[in-house]
Amino acid sequence: MNGPNRSFHDDDEDDQGEVFLDDSDIIHEVTVDEEDLPDADDDDDDDTDDSMHIFTGHTSELYTVASSPADPLLVATGGGDDKGFLWKIGLGDWAAELKGHKESVSSLTFSSDGQLLASGGFDGIVQIWDASSGNLKCVLEGPDEGIEWVRWHPKGHLVLAGSEDKTVWMWNADKGAYLNSFVGHEASVTCGDFTPDGKTICTGSDDASLRIWNPKSGENIHAVKGHPYHTDGLTCLALSSDSTLAITGSKDNSVHIVNITTGRVVSSLVSHSDSVECVGLAPSSPWAATGGLDQKLIIWDLQHSLPRASCEHKDGVTCLAWLGASRYVATGCVDGKVRLWDSLSGDCIRIFSGHADAVQSLSISANQDYLVSGSSDGTARVFEIAEFK
């Protein structure tokens, strides 16, 4: 067998015409591939990248993405490499590294005026950054364990953070000063926020309770727990624009609506069959969107406590975002896809491909031209959504 092989290669060197034989071999391989045509769409889809910008500064999975409310191009990302970055859409050569965290950066959020950025880490530290320069302004300490989430007061530079150590902390970010702590939860505080009027704090915990607090006194006004509320840990929370209702999702597959003033459960939204991972209220209508590990996005009519639409995915839904005051909702999925849904019809109107692993966080730019996604694949991607305003 050696003889013919050797003479074949010799011919290659002597006569360029013989190179065609090698090429035809390659063509033959492609023909074999074409027998798999039924799967060709899937294969192509995996290779498609619909993003217009990819940020690759991280060396580990991304946990959090935030868009500046003041600068439509400014984005912050944080991940498992213990780093945060500030970067700009379309400016691949501009990035500011947010250094100092000793463990994963779990949460990032801009102040409502866009001047400051808060980063929370699993090291229990909250850091405050100047959003325009990326310079560190102050380090806020207090919690004994990791930070689960960070939120800003809607009207000022007060920052709130929930911790795995069962506590919630509030600081003045301009002065770098501790203001208050909120103690009462019996497990990790997994979600929370100021009400939009800034007068109340709502927090949810792995202890299956929602607690409502007075920010100034630290008093626990209501503890919502037990029947008919959640039976397992809370995962997500959203507050109505008029500061009257809290809508919470849980590992128990359920969604409940609580009257913040009375602490009463006013409605229960039961339709998911696995953990509810994300919730968002429509800015312009009495609708809510919830996403779960049951591979569904459900659009709810809150006035009647009924599902308007159930939107099927190919894997669990990890995060969602309403596109401003439009009728459209974006979802991030474990399958690596970002999907846009029409909340009126329940139809999927766009699938954005590009990520090679689960999408963990979504954010919409201030001008609603861009959708930014962070993924377990270590990248953030930017997709153009201007046509869906």
Short mmCIF file of C-alpha atoms in Angstrom, two decimals, residues 139-288:
data_model
loop_
_atom_site.label_atom_id
_atom_site.label_comp_id
_atom_site.label_asym_id
_atom_site.label_seq_id
_atom_site.Cartn_x
_atom_site.Cartn_y
_atom_site.Cartn_z
CA VAL A 139 -15.95 51.28 49.42
CA LEU A 140 -19.01 50.39 51.52
CA GLU A 141 -18.62 47.63 54.08
CA GLY A 142 -20.91 45.92 56.59
CA PRO A 143 -22.35 42.60 55.41
CA ASP A 144 -20.52 39.46 56.53
CA GLU A 145 -21.31 37.46 53.40
CA GLY A 146 -21.88 37.94 49.68
CA ILE A 147 -23.98 40.70 48.14
CA GLU A 148 -27.00 39.33 46.26
CA TRP A 149 -28.26 42.62 44.76
CA VAL A 150 -27.70 46.38 44.84
CA ARG A 151 -30.30 49.12 44.19
CA TRP A 152 -30.32 52.94 44.23
CA HIS A 153 -32.89 55.23 45.78
CA PRO A 154 -34.97 56.64 42.89
CA LYS A 155 -34.31 60.25 43.83
CA GLY A 156 -30.81 60.35 45.29
CA HIS A 157 -27.50 58.71 46.02
CA LEU A 158 -28.63 56.29 48.71
CA VAL A 159 -27.67 52.70 47.93
CA LEU A 160 -29.29 49.52 49.24
CA ALA A 161 -27.85 46.00 49.23
CA GLY A 162 -29.11 42.57 50.28
CA SER A 163 -26.73 39.93 51.57
CA GLU A 164 -26.42 36.19 52.00
CA ASP A 165 -25.95 36.92 55.73
CA LYS A 166 -29.75 37.61 56.04
CA THR A 167 -29.33 41.39 56.34
CA VAL A 168 -30.00 44.47 54.19
CA TRP A 169 -27.77 47.57 54.35
CA MET A 170 -28.23 51.19 53.29
CA TRP A 171 -25.49 53.80 52.77
CA ASN A 172 -25.08 57.38 51.59
CA ALA A 173 -22.86 56.93 48.53
CA ASP A 174 -21.84 60.60 48.30
CA LYS A 175 -20.43 60.53 51.81
CA GLY A 176 -19.44 56.85 51.89
CA ALA A 177 -21.46 56.63 55.13
CA TYR A 178 -23.51 53.85 56.72
CA LEU A 179 -27.15 54.85 57.28
CA ASN A 180 -29.12 51.81 58.39
CA SER A 181 -29.39 48.03 58.41
CA PHE A 182 -32.54 45.95 58.24
CA VAL A 183 -32.54 42.73 60.25
CA GLY A 184 -35.31 40.13 60.38
CA HIS A 185 -34.96 37.72 57.48
CA GLU A 186 -33.96 34.18 58.41
CA ALA A 187 -32.05 33.34 55.23
CA SER A 188 -30.24 35.01 52.33
CA VAL A 189 -31.93 38.19 51.07
CA THR A 190 -32.32 37.35 47.39
CA CYS A 191 -34.17 40.39 46.04
CA GLY A 192 -35.24 43.86 47.07
CA ASP A 193 -35.69 47.51 46.13
CA PHE A 194 -36.92 50.93 47.13
CA THR A 195 -40.49 51.67 46.09
CA PRO A 196 -40.57 54.16 43.17
CA ASP A 197 -41.66 56.96 45.54
CA GLY A 198 -38.58 56.23 47.67
CA LYS A 199 -40.56 55.99 50.89
CA THR A 200 -40.48 52.24 51.51
CA ILE A 201 -38.14 49.26 51.10
CA CYS A 202 -39.33 45.78 50.07
CA THR A 203 -37.08 42.72 50.40
CA GLY A 204 -37.53 39.03 49.57
CA SER A 205 -35.63 36.12 51.04
CA ASP A 206 -34.83 32.45 50.78
CA ASP A 207 -36.91 32.17 53.98
CA ALA A 208 -40.05 32.47 51.75
CA SER A 209 -41.00 35.87 53.17
CA LEU A 210 -41.39 39.42 51.88
CA ARG A 211 -40.54 42.17 54.37
CA ILE A 212 -41.60 45.80 54.09
CA TRP A 213 -39.41 48.38 55.87
CA ASN A 214 -39.28 52.04 56.83
CA PRO A 215 -35.96 53.28 55.36
CA LYS A 216 -35.43 56.02 57.96
CA SER A 217 -36.23 54.14 61.17
CA GLY A 218 -35.30 50.63 60.02
CA GLU A 219 -38.66 49.42 61.34
CA ASN A 220 -40.09 46.23 59.83
CA ILE A 221 -43.63 47.36 58.93
CA HIS A 222 -44.88 44.04 57.53
CA ALA A 223 -43.59 40.46 57.28
CA VAL A 224 -45.54 38.61 54.60
CA LYS A 225 -45.18 34.85 55.06
CA GLY A 226 -47.13 31.63 55.40
CA HIS A 227 -50.42 30.74 53.70
CA PRO A 228 -51.47 32.05 51.19
CA TYR A 229 -47.96 33.34 50.37
CA HIS A 230 -44.90 31.49 49.03
CA THR A 231 -43.81 28.12 50.41
CA ASP A 232 -40.20 28.36 49.19
CA GLY A 233 -37.54 31.00 48.70
CA LEU A 234 -38.25 34.19 46.76
CA THR A 235 -36.15 34.69 43.62
CA CYS A 236 -37.37 37.99 42.16
CA LEU A 237 -39.43 41.07 42.89
CA ALA A 238 -40.93 44.03 41.02
CA LEU A 239 -42.76 47.07 42.40
CA SER A 240 -45.63 48.94 40.75
CA SER A 241 -44.99 52.47 39.53
CA ASP A 242 -47.49 53.88 42.06
CA SER A 243 -45.61 52.16 44.93
CA THR A 244 -48.69 50.21 46.06
CA LEU A 245 -47.98 46.65 44.88
CA ALA A 246 -45.12 44.18 45.09
CA ILE A 247 -45.10 41.22 42.71
CA THR A 248 -42.83 38.34 43.73
CA GLY A 249 -41.68 35.08 42.16
CA SER A 250 -40.43 32.01 43.97
CA LYS A 251 -38.81 28.62 43.71
CA ASP A 252 -42.28 27.24 44.59
CA ASN A 253 -43.39 28.02 40.96
CA SER A 254 -45.84 30.72 42.06
CA VAL A 255 -46.20 34.47 41.69
CA HIS A 256 -47.99 36.56 44.34
CA ILE A 257 -49.10 40.19 44.45
CA VAL A 258 -48.89 41.97 47.81
CA ASN A 259 -50.42 45.28 48.86
CA ILE A 260 -47.40 47.15 50.25
CA THR A 261 -49.50 49.37 52.53
CA THR A 262 -51.45 46.56 54.24
CA GLY A 263 -49.01 43.65 53.79
CA ARG A 264 -51.86 41.52 52.45
CA VAL A 265 -51.62 39.05 49.59
CA VAL A 266 -54.16 40.42 47.09
CA SER A 267 -53.67 37.95 44.26
CA SER A 268 -51.90 34.73 43.32
CA LEU A 269 -50.79 34.03 39.76
CA VAL A 270 -50.47 30.28 39.31
CA SER A 271 -49.42 28.94 35.93
CA HIS A 272 -45.69 28.12 36.05
CA SER A 273 -44.64 24.52 36.71
CA ASP A 274 -41.06 25.22 37.82
CA SER A 275 -39.11 27.94 39.63
CA VAL A 276 -40.01 31.51 38.64
CA GLU A 277 -36.70 33.26 37.90
CA CYS A 278 -37.67 36.77 36.79
CA VAL A 279 -40.53 39.24 36.86
CA GLY A 280 -41.11 42.59 35.19
CA LEU A 281 -43.99 45.06 35.16
CA ALA A 282 -45.02 46.74 31.92
CA PRO A 283 -44.40 50.50 32.25
CA SER A 284 -47.47 51.48 30.23
CA SER A 285 -50.14 48.88 31.00
CA PRO A 286 -51.41 46.78 33.95
CA TRP A 287 -49.49 43.76 32.76
CA ALA A 288 -46.66 41.72 34.19
#
